[in-house]
Tab-separated table of C-alpha atoms in Angstrom:
chain	number	residue	atom	x	y	z
A	645	UNK	CA	7.201	-29.893	35.391
A	646	UNK	CA	5.598	-32.498	33.080
A	647	UNK	CA	7.097	-33.126	29.653
A	648	UNK	CA	6.013	-30.769	26.898
A	649	UNK	CA	3.856	-32.539	24.335
A	650	UNK	CA	3.754	-31.655	20.643
A	651	UNK	CA	0.070	-30.847	21.008
A	652	UNK	CA	0.939	-28.237	23.644
A	653	UNK	CA	3.352	-26.563	21.250
A	654	UNK	CA	0.777	-26.559	18.469
A	655	UNK	CA	-1.767	-24.819	20.685
A	656	UNK	CA	0.732	-22.070	21.442
A	657	UNK	CA	0.603	-20.743	17.902
A	658	UNK	CA	-3.151	-20.156	18.035
A	659	UNK	CA	-2.673	-18.392	21.338
A	660	UNK	CA	0.165	-16.215	20.030
A	661	UNK	CA	-1.521	-15.275	16.754
A	662	UNK	CA	-5.289	-15.352	17.398
A	663	UNK	CA	-6.018	-13.426	14.180
A	664	UNK	CA	-3.726	-15.577	12.079
A	665	UNK	CA	-0.490	-14.533	10.407
A	666	UNK	CA	-1.906	-12.003	7.932
A	667	UNK	CA	-1.956	-8.948	10.243
A	668	UNK	CA	1.728	-9.480	11.033
A	669	UNK	CA	2.529	-8.921	7.369
A	670	UNK	CA	0.541	-5.677	7.239
A	671	UNK	CA	2.031	-3.875	10.238
A	672	UNK	CA	4.648	-1.900	8.307
A	673	UNK	CA	3.959	-2.850	4.697
A	674	UNK	CA	1.163	-0.573	3.547
A	675	UNK	CA	0.871	-2.041	0.060
A	676	UNK	CA	0.536	-5.603	1.329
A	677	UNK	CA	-2.253	-4.496	3.624
A	678	UNK	CA	-4.222	-2.451	1.118
A	679	UNK	CA	-4.213	-4.948	-1.742
A	680	UNK	CA	-7.202	-7.230	-2.213
A	681	UNK	CA	-6.489	-10.928	-1.729
A	682	UNK	CA	-8.110	-14.168	-2.753
A	683	UNK	CA	-7.275	-17.760	-1.796
A	684	UNK	CA	-8.136	-18.911	-5.308
A	685	UNK	CA	-4.847	-20.052	-6.833
A	686	UNK	CA	-5.954	-23.583	-7.693
A	687	UNK	CA	-5.680	-25.697	-10.823
A	688	UNK	CA	-3.090	-25.201	-13.560
A	689	UNK	CA	-3.381	-21.432	-14.022
A	690	UNK	CA	-5.347	-18.273	-13.355
A	691	UNK	CA	-6.484	-16.422	-16.472
A	692	UNK	CA	-6.985	-12.685	-15.993
A	693	UNK	CA	-8.761	-11.159	-19.026
A	694	UNK	CA	-7.992	-7.593	-20.117
A	695	UNK	CA	-9.936	-5.504	-22.656
A	696	UNK	CA	-7.735	-2.706	-23.930
A	697	UNK	CA	-9.612	-1.317	-26.933
A	698	UNK	CA	-13.205	-1.171	-28.252
A	699	UNK	CA	-12.255	-2.072	-31.826
A	700	UNK	CA	-13.599	-0.399	-34.993
A	701	UNK	CA	-17.103	0.290	-33.682
A	702	UNK	CA	-17.826	3.905	-34.623
A	703	UNK	CA	-17.790	6.028	-37.762
A	704	UNK	CA	-19.467	9.098	-39.245
A	705	UNK	CA	-20.307	6.867	-42.207
A	706	UNK	CA	-23.152	4.397	-41.564
A	707	UNK	CA	-21.927	1.801	-44.047
A	708	UNK	CA	-18.453	1.880	-42.519
A	709	UNK	CA	-19.838	1.494	-39.007
A	710	UNK	CA	-22.124	-1.359	-40.038
A	711	UNK	CA	-19.773	-3.258	-42.327
A	712	UNK	CA	-16.433	-2.978	-40.538
A	713	UNK	CA	-17.459	-3.422	-36.935
A	714	UNK	CA	-14.370	-5.001	-35.430
A	715	UNK	CA	-14.068	-7.001	-32.244
A	716	UNK	CA	-12.804	-5.470	-29.046
A	717	UNK	CA	-9.085	-5.803	-28.395
A	718	UNK	CA	-8.717	-8.409	-25.694
A	719	UNK	CA	-5.972	-10.473	-24.137
A	720	UNK	CA	-5.359	-12.277	-20.874
A	721	UNK	CA	-2.527	-12.440	-18.385
A	722	UNK	CA	-1.786	-16.002	-17.296
A	723	UNK	CA	-0.560	-16.801	-13.803
A	724	UNK	CA	0.832	-20.286	-14.262
A	725	UNK	CA	2.857	-20.648	-11.056
A	726	UNK	CA	2.519	-19.393	-7.535
A	727	UNK	CA	5.745	-18.083	-6.031
A	728	UNK	CA	6.814	-19.320	-2.627
A	729	UNK	CA	8.418	-17.660	0.362
A	730	UNK	CA	9.391	-19.799	3.341
A	731	UNK	CA	10.191	-19.018	6.952
A	732	UNK	CA	11.492	-21.689	9.325
A	733	UNK	CA	11.722	-21.702	13.130
A	734	UNK	CA	13.924	-24.245	14.913
A	735	UNK	CA	14.120	-24.483	18.710
A	736	UNK	CA	16.137	-27.062	20.619
A	737	UNK	CA	14.079	-29.415	22.738
A	738	UNK	CA	16.276	-28.763	25.756
A	739	UNK	CA	15.566	-25.025	25.554
A	740	UNK	CA	11.856	-25.756	25.767
A	741	UNK	CA	12.319	-28.307	28.556
A	742	UNK	CA	14.216	-25.761	30.663
A	743	UNK	CA	11.251	-23.416	30.658
A	744	UNK	CA	9.667	-23.305	34.091
A	745	UNK	CA	6.062	-22.797	33.055
A	746	UNK	CA	3.758	-22.436	30.055
A	747	UNK	CA	4.350	-18.696	29.946
A	748	UNK	CA	8.085	-19.188	29.594
A	749	UNK	CA	7.575	-21.733	26.821
A	750	UNK	CA	5.356	-19.273	25.004
A	751	UNK	CA	7.992	-16.531	25.322
A	752	UNK	CA	10.692	-18.754	23.808
A	753	UNK	CA	8.531	-19.913	20.909
A	754	UNK	CA	7.062	-16.471	20.222
A	755	UNK	CA	10.423	-14.725	20.245
A	756	UNK	CA	11.778	-17.032	17.553
A	757	UNK	CA	8.525	-17.084	15.584
A	758	UNK	CA	8.279	-13.290	15.561
A	759	UNK	CA	11.849	-13.038	14.261
A	760	UNK	CA	11.177	-15.418	11.381
A	761	UNK	CA	7.867	-13.781	10.508
A	762	UNK	CA	9.561	-10.373	10.533
A	763	UNK	CA	12.150	-11.653	8.038
A	764	UNK	CA	9.380	-13.159	5.899
A	765	UNK	CA	7.461	-9.883	6.024
A	766	UNK	CA	10.477	-7.836	4.945
A	767	UNK	CA	11.172	-10.140	2.034
A	768	UNK	CA	7.596	-10.162	0.765
A	769	UNK	CA	7.209	-6.404	1.208
A	770	UNK	CA	10.244	-5.808	-0.984
A	771	UNK	CA	9.021	-8.301	-3.589
A	772	UNK	CA	5.710	-6.440	-3.933
A	773	UNK	CA	7.576	-3.436	-5.346
A	774	UNK	CA	10.094	-5.442	-7.371
A	775	UNK	CA	10.396	-6.603	-10.950
A	776	UNK	CA	10.356	-10.347	-10.218
A	777	UNK	CA	14.121	-10.762	-10.546
A	778	UNK	CA	14.726	-10.887	-6.795
A	779	UNK	CA	17.430	-8.195	-6.796
A	780	UNK	CA	17.491	-6.098	-3.625
A	781	UNK	CA	20.376	-3.720	-4.311
A	782	UNK	CA	23.374	-2.899	-6.460
A	783	UNK	CA	27.059	-2.396	-5.660
A	784	UNK	CA	28.201	1.162	-6.243
A	785	UNK	CA	31.706	0.890	-4.808
A	786	UNK	CA	33.923	-1.367	-2.724
A	787	UNK	CA	33.474	-4.433	-4.921
A	788	UNK	CA	36.118	-7.031	-4.138
A	789	UNK	CA	36.595	-5.811	-0.579
A	790	UNK	CA	34.813	-6.766	2.610
A	791	UNK	CA	32.730	-3.565	2.689
A	792	UNK	CA	30.556	-2.421	-0.202
A	793	UNK	CA	28.436	0.700	-0.690
A	794	UNK	CA	24.993	0.423	-2.265
A	795	UNK	CA	24.067	2.509	-5.302
A	796	UNK	CA	20.880	3.488	-3.499
A	797	UNK	CA	21.428	3.847	0.247
A	798	UNK	CA	17.696	3.355	0.893
A	799	UNK	CA	17.990	-0.250	-0.320
A	800	UNK	CA	19.780	-1.049	2.942
A	801	UNK	CA	16.334	-1.780	4.403
A	802	UNK	CA	16.420	-5.136	2.599
A	803	UNK	CA	19.674	-6.328	4.220
A	804	UNK	CA	20.380	-7.754	7.683
A	805	UNK	CA	23.386	-9.282	9.477
A	806	UNK	CA	23.558	-13.032	8.895
A	807	UNK	CA	21.879	-12.827	5.483
A	808	UNK	CA	23.495	-14.920	2.722
A	809	UNK	CA	24.079	-13.051	-0.537
A	810	UNK	CA	24.982	-13.808	-4.146
A	811	UNK	CA	25.400	-11.423	-7.080
A	812	UNK	CA	24.650	-11.303	-10.797
A	813	UNK	CA	26.007	-9.055	-13.507
A	814	UNK	CA	22.489	-7.985	-14.494
A	815	UNK	CA	19.071	-7.432	-12.965
A	816	UNK	CA	17.786	-10.965	-13.455
A	817	UNK	CA	20.274	-11.567	-16.254
A	818	UNK	CA	23.951	-12.322	-16.779
A	819	UNK	CA	26.405	-14.437	-14.860
A	820	UNK	CA	25.443	-15.458	-11.312
A	821	UNK	CA	28.147	-15.653	-8.648
A	822	UNK	CA	29.334	-19.149	-7.797
A	823	UNK	CA	30.223	-18.049	-4.268
A	824	UNK	CA	27.986	-16.668	-1.558
A	825	UNK	CA	28.884	-14.187	1.147
A	826	UNK	CA	27.492	-13.708	4.645
A	827	UNK	CA	26.693	-10.227	5.925
A	828	UNK	CA	28.522	-9.403	9.131
A	829	UNK	CA	27.156	-5.895	9.677
A	830	UNK	CA	25.211	-3.086	7.988
A	831	UNK	CA	25.408	0.698	8.285
A	832	UNK	CA	21.857	1.823	7.591
A	833	UNK	CA	22.724	5.508	7.390
A	834	UNK	CA	25.710	5.190	5.053
A	835	UNK	CA	24.134	2.390	3.004
A	836	UNK	CA	27.118	0.077	3.430
A	837	UNK	CA	27.359	-3.665	3.942
A	838	UNK	CA	30.292	-5.500	5.497
A	839	UNK	CA	30.747	-9.197	4.766
A	840	UNK	CA	32.548	-11.675	6.976
A	841	UNK	CA	35.403	-11.816	4.430
A	842	UNK	CA	36.666	-9.960	1.376
A	843	UNK	CA	34.624	-10.742	-1.714
A	844	UNK	CA	35.577	-12.130	-5.100
A	845	UNK	CA	36.600	-9.091	-7.134
A	846	UNK	CA	34.930	-10.346	-10.320
A	847	UNK	CA	31.738	-11.803	-8.948
A	848	UNK	CA	31.222	-8.907	-6.527
A	849	UNK	CA	32.389	-6.137	-8.884
A	850	UNK	CA	31.009	-2.617	-8.830
A	851	UNK	CA	27.737	-2.464	-10.746
A	852	UNK	CA	26.693	-6.038	-9.950
A	853	UNK	CA	23.266	-6.729	-8.480
A	854	UNK	CA	22.697	-8.322	-5.072
A	855	UNK	CA	20.304	-11.182	-4.290
A	856	UNK	CA	19.413	-13.118	-1.189
A	857	UNK	CA	20.439	-16.720	-1.795
A	858	UNK	CA	17.566	-18.649	-3.369
A	859	UNK	CA	15.700	-15.627	-4.731
A	860	UNK	CA	17.355	-15.046	-8.130
A	861	UNK	CA	14.503	-14.939	-10.689
A	862	UNK	CA	12.392	-16.960	-8.255
A	863	UNK	CA	9.996	-14.415	-6.744
A	864	UNK	CA	6.613	-12.939	-7.647
A	865	UNK	CA	6.378	-9.985	-10.038
A	866	UNK	CA	5.608	-6.812	-8.109
A	867	UNK	CA	4.561	-3.334	-9.200
A	868	UNK	CA	7.930	-2.838	-10.898
A	869	UNK	CA	7.124	-5.652	-13.344
A	870	UNK	CA	3.516	-4.746	-14.027
A	871	UNK	CA	4.341	-1.039	-14.445
A	872	UNK	CA	7.999	-1.104	-15.527
A	873	UNK	CA	10.244	1.955	-15.375
A	874	UNK	CA	10.673	1.904	-19.162
A	875	UNK	CA	8.434	0.812	-22.010
A	876	UNK	CA	8.380	-2.987	-22.317
A	877	UNK	CA	9.576	-4.893	-25.361
A	878	UNK	CA	7.624	-7.523	-27.280
A	879	UNK	CA	8.954	-10.236	-24.971
A	880	UNK	CA	5.783	-11.744	-23.455
A	881	UNK	CA	4.979	-10.907	-19.857
A	882	UNK	CA	2.600	-13.424	-18.300
A	883	UNK	CA	1.892	-14.539	-21.871
A	884	UNK	CA	1.089	-11.049	-23.213
A	885	UNK	CA	2.967	-8.971	-25.807
A	886	UNK	CA	2.507	-5.583	-24.195
A	887	UNK	CA	3.635	-3.602	-27.255
A	888	UNK	CA	0.086	-4.054	-28.649
A	889	UNK	CA	-0.844	-1.077	-26.472
A	890	UNK	CA	2.003	-0.118	-24.186
A	891	UNK	CA	0.047	2.164	-21.850
A	892	UNK	CA	-3.024	-0.052	-21.584
A	893	UNK	CA	-0.945	-3.159	-20.902
A	894	UNK	CA	1.949	-1.774	-18.855
A	895	UNK	CA	0.730	1.427	-17.235
A	896	UNK	CA	1.748	5.077	-17.480
A	897	UNK	CA	5.321	6.286	-16.901
A	898	UNK	CA	5.873	9.877	-15.815
A	899	UNK	CA	8.706	12.061	-14.551
A	900	UNK	CA	8.400	14.957	-12.119
A	901	UNK	CA	9.569	18.244	-13.619
A	902	UNK	CA	11.221	21.260	-12.006
A	903	UNK	CA	8.122	23.211	-13.025
A	904	UNK	CA	6.044	21.001	-10.723
A	905	UNK	CA	7.921	22.657	-7.829
A	906	UNK	CA	6.321	20.430	-5.160
A	907	UNK	CA	5.515	16.773	-4.788
A	908	UNK	CA	1.866	17.675	-4.315
A	909	UNK	CA	1.663	19.398	-7.689
A	910	UNK	CA	3.554	16.586	-9.358
A	911	UNK	CA	1.093	14.063	-7.929
A	912	UNK	CA	-1.911	16.051	-9.132
A	913	UNK	CA	-0.420	15.982	-12.630
A	914	UNK	CA	0.279	12.255	-12.313
A	915	UNK	CA	-3.261	11.456	-11.183
A	916	UNK	CA	-4.696	13.575	-14.008
A	917	UNK	CA	-2.492	11.849	-16.576
A	918	UNK	CA	-3.555	8.373	-15.468
A	919	UNK	CA	-7.158	9.589	-15.468
A	920	UNK	CA	-6.803	10.746	-19.074
A	921	UNK	CA	-6.139	7.124	-20.058
A	922	UNK	CA	-9.254	5.854	-18.319
A	923	UNK	CA	-7.976	5.183	-14.824
A	924	UNK	CA	-9.648	6.333	-11.633
A	925	UNK	CA	-6.725	6.372	-9.194
A	926	UNK	CA	-7.678	6.259	-5.536
A	927	UNK	CA	-4.273	5.716	-3.931
A	928	UNK	CA	-0.761	7.132	-4.243
A	929	UNK	CA	2.073	5.342	-2.437
A	930	UNK	CA	5.284	7.183	-1.528
A	931	UNK	CA	8.477	6.161	0.185
A	932	UNK	CA	9.307	7.599	3.598
A	933	UNK	CA	11.446	10.529	2.406
A	934	UNK	CA	8.999	11.622	-0.284
A	935	UNK	CA	6.019	11.289	2.054
A	936	UNK	CA	7.658	13.439	4.722
A	937	UNK	CA	8.423	16.125	2.145
A	938	UNK	CA	4.868	15.921	0.824
A	939	UNK	CA	3.379	16.388	4.300
A	940	UNK	CA	5.636	19.374	4.987
A	941	UNK	CA	4.469	21.003	1.755
A	942	UNK	CA	0.794	20.791	2.668
A	943	UNK	CA	-1.002	23.758	4.133
A	944	UNK	CA	-4.467	22.237	4.463
A	945	UNK	CA	-4.051	18.779	5.887
A	946	UNK	CA	-6.855	16.277	5.301
A	947	UNK	CA	-6.103	13.092	7.207
A	948	UNK	CA	-7.567	9.851	5.887
A	949	UNK	CA	-7.675	6.400	7.504
A	950	UNK	CA	-7.441	3.287	5.357
A	951	UNK	CA	-7.581	-0.277	6.675
A	952	UNK	CA	-5.724	-3.388	5.661
A	953	UNK	CA	-7.707	-6.065	3.836
A	954	UNK	CA	-7.712	-9.675	4.982
A	955	UNK	CA	-7.815	-12.521	2.454
A	956	UNK	CA	-11.470	-13.146	3.355
A	957	UNK	CA	-12.357	-9.589	2.332
A	958	UNK	CA	-12.828	-8.200	5.840
A	959	UNK	CA	-10.909	-5.281	7.322
A	960	UNK	CA	-7.896	-6.151	9.436
A	961	UNK	CA	-7.378	-4.513	12.815
A	962	UNK	CA	-4.552	-2.457	11.292
A	963	UNK	CA	-5.008	0.952	9.701
A	964	UNK	CA	-2.865	3.407	7.770
A	965	UNK	CA	-2.992	7.169	8.100
A	966	UNK	CA	-2.638	9.082	4.838
A	967	UNK	CA	-3.236	12.533	3.408
A	968	UNK	CA	-5.869	13.376	0.811
A	969	UNK	CA	-5.444	15.338	-2.387
A	970	UNK	CA	-8.297	16.338	-4.666
A	971	UNK	CA	-7.891	16.070	-8.415
A	972	UNK	CA	-10.956	16.838	-10.494
A	973	UNK	CA	-13.824	14.764	-9.137
A	974	UNK	CA	-11.564	12.356	-7.308
A	975	UNK	CA	-10.150	12.376	-3.809
A	976	UNK	CA	-6.944	10.387	-3.718
A	977	UNK	CA	-5.310	9.039	-0.563
A	978	UNK	CA	-1.541	9.479	-0.338
A	979	UNK	CA	0.120	6.983	2.012
A	980	UNK	CA	3.636	6.058	3.084
A	981	UNK	CA	5.277	2.666	2.726
A	982	UNK	CA	8.734	2.108	4.173
A	983	UNK	CA	9.540	-0.486	1.526
A	984	UNK	CA	8.620	1.668	-1.442
A	985	UNK	CA	11.608	2.831	-3.552
A	986	UNK	CA	12.508	6.315	-2.344
A	987	UNK	CA	12.115	8.231	-5.608
A	988	UNK	CA	9.046	6.445	-7.011
A	989	UNK	CA	5.405	7.445	-6.609
A	990	UNK	CA	2.838	4.808	-7.527
A	991	UNK	CA	-0.522	6.102	-8.780
A	992	UNK	CA	-2.868	3.179	-8.312
A	993	UNK	CA	-6.447	2.194	-9.009
A	994	UNK	CA	-6.617	-0.334	-6.206
A	995	UNK	CA	-9.659	-2.316	-7.479
A	996	UNK	CA	-7.547	-3.421	-10.465
A	997	UNK	CA	-5.016	-5.249	-8.258
A	998	UNK	CA	-5.270	-8.564	-6.461
A	999	UNK	CA	-3.005	-11.034	-4.723
A	1000	UNK	CA	-3.904	-14.590	-5.710
A	1001	UNK	CA	-2.787	-17.144	-3.129
A	1002	UNK	CA	-2.899	-20.887	-2.803
A	1003	UNK	CA	-5.576	-21.691	-0.188
A	1004	UNK	CA	-4.046	-21.188	3.236
A	1005	UNK	CA	-0.917	-19.702	1.677
A	1006	UNK	CA	-1.166	-15.990	2.406
A	1007	UNK	CA	0.770	-16.583	4.601
A	1008	UNK	CA	0.180	-19.740	6.593
A	1009	UNK	CA	1.679	-22.385	8.799
A	1010	UNK	CA	2.424	-25.666	7.039
A	1011	UNK	CA	0.208	-28.095	8.910
A	1012	UNK	CA	-1.585	-29.993	6.140
A	1013	UNK	CA	-1.207	-33.254	8.039
A	1014	UNK	CA	-2.413	-31.732	11.306
A	1015	UNK	CA	1.099	-31.319	12.726
A	1016	UNK	CA	2.103	-27.680	13.011
A	1017	UNK	CA	5.499	-28.543	14.497
A	1018	UNK	CA	7.899	-31.323	13.599
A	1019	UNK	CA	10.721	-33.160	15.309
A	1020	UNK	CA	13.952	-32.545	13.435
A	1021	UNK	CA	15.341	-35.785	11.959
A	1022	UNK	CA	19.003	-34.856	12.434
A	1023	UNK	CA	18.949	-32.793	15.645
A	1024	UNK	CA	17.197	-32.715	19.006
A	1025	UNK	CA	14.886	-29.834	18.105
A	1026	UNK	CA	11.398	-28.839	16.999
A	1027	UNK	CA	10.672	-27.040	13.735
A	1028	UNK	CA	7.817	-24.822	12.528
A	1029	UNK	CA	7.457	-23.982	8.835
A	1030	UNK	CA	5.685	-20.900	7.527
A	1031	UNK	CA	4.892	-20.399	3.854
A	1032	UNK	CA	3.382	-17.867	1.487
A	1033	UNK	CA	2.365	-19.169	-1.963
A	1034	UNK	CA	1.128	-16.319	-4.113
A	1035	UNK	CA	1.389	-14.002	-7.105
A	1036	UNK	CA	0.255	-10.453	-7.865
A	1037	UNK	CA	-1.985	-9.584	-10.808
A	1038	UNK	CA	-3.531	-6.479	-12.373
A	1039	UNK	CA	-6.545	-6.614	-14.684
A	1040	UNK	CA	-6.125	-3.024	-15.946
A	1041	UNK	CA	-2.474	-1.906	-15.947
A	1042	UNK	CA	-3.356	1.175	-17.985
A	1043	UNK	CA	-5.380	2.510	-15.073
A	1044	UNK	CA	-2.206	2.794	-13.019
A	1045	UNK	CA	1.067	4.673	-13.263
A	1046	UNK	CA	4.397	5.515	-11.737
A	1047	UNK	CA	6.250	8.808	-11.429
A	1048	UNK	CA	9.982	9.349	-10.926
A	1049	UNK	CA	10.336	12.049	-8.241
A	1050	UNK	CA	14.131	12.314	-8.370
A	1051	UNK	CA	14.211	15.883	-9.698
A	1052	UNK	CA	12.076	17.360	-6.918
A	1053	UNK	CA	13.144	15.357	-3.878
A	1054	UNK	CA	14.814	17.659	-1.383
C-alpha cells in the first residue's frame, strides 16, 4: 500500500464528522444543545448590558413624577476572557502504516478521535452546570487511603480511570494539593474512586474538593455561577456587584417543600415564582433521577420535541424529548440532562442565555495554518488538537431560577 500522506489524514476528519464537531457535544448534554451560540468572542471583551430597574419614573404626584424622574438602573456583565478546553489525539505512525486500506485507517483515527471528543464533551457538559471553580466532586470518606467515597455519588459521572486529580480545601479557594493522583478504577453505583496508590492524608482529607489537573479556577462560569445556590456577596461577578438587586442580577433561589408533594407541583410553583419577577420560563432542566420521578408522577403525558441549536443558528440533527407542564399562560418544557446535579431543577428563560465563542472555537479542530494534523517533534506519531474557546453569559439572570428538590426526591 502507498505511504499515507498528511493530506489523506486531514481529509479523514471531514469524512468522519461531516456536520462538524458541534453535534457530538450535544448528543447527551441537553443544556449544551439547547443554548444559543455565537462565534462573536473577538476583541478585548464582550459587554452584556442588563437593565434591572426602571428608576423613579412614576408617582401619584405630578410634580414628583416630573421633577425626580430618575434614570433606569443599568449595569453590564463583562466577558474579558474566553475559557479553553483542549482535547488531543496522538496516533503512532506505525499504527497507521499497518492499516491495510483507507477504511482501516479511518477506523483507527476515528476510534481515538471519538474517545477524545467524548472526554471533551463530558468536561464541558459538567462545566456548564458549575460555578467556574472547576471542582467536580468532594471527598466524603476514605481520605488518605487509596479508595475514597464521594459526598454526592452522582458526581461519579465526572470521573474516569486514567484521569489525573488534585484537591483543594475549598471550592475554588484554600490550599491546593502539591501532589496529583491517578484514578485506577471507579464504582459508579457506590460513588467510589480508587487511585493507583494511597493518597496524602492531609491533601486528600475528607471534605476536600476534587479537580481534574489543570482545571482549578480555570473554566467557564456555568449556571451555578450565574444563579448561585446562595445569595451572592458584593464581590464583583463579571464586573458587577450583584447586591444592587440580588434577584435581578443573580436569579431566584427556591426550595421544594413537603407540601409540594410532587416534583410537578414544585415545578409549577417555581415557574410561577420566576414569572412573578418578570421572567417567562420556557424550559426546566432536571437530572436523571428527578426526571424519572417526574415522569412517573404524570397522569396526562404531553411529549415535546426540542432540537439542539448550532452556532450558526440552525437546528442540529439532534433532538431532545421532554414533557410539558402548563403554568398560567405558559407551556414549559421539562427535559432531562445526565450532567445536571441530581437535586437541582433549573427554571430557565432560554432566550436570555448565550454561549459566546471565539470564531471556530465551539468546538473546533486547530488548523489555523491549514494543517489539521501535526508530526510529533519528540515521537514517531501524528497529533490532532481539538479546542473549545468560550464563555457563558446571561443578559437577564432575574428571569431564571433554581430549585433544590432534595426534600421531595424519592
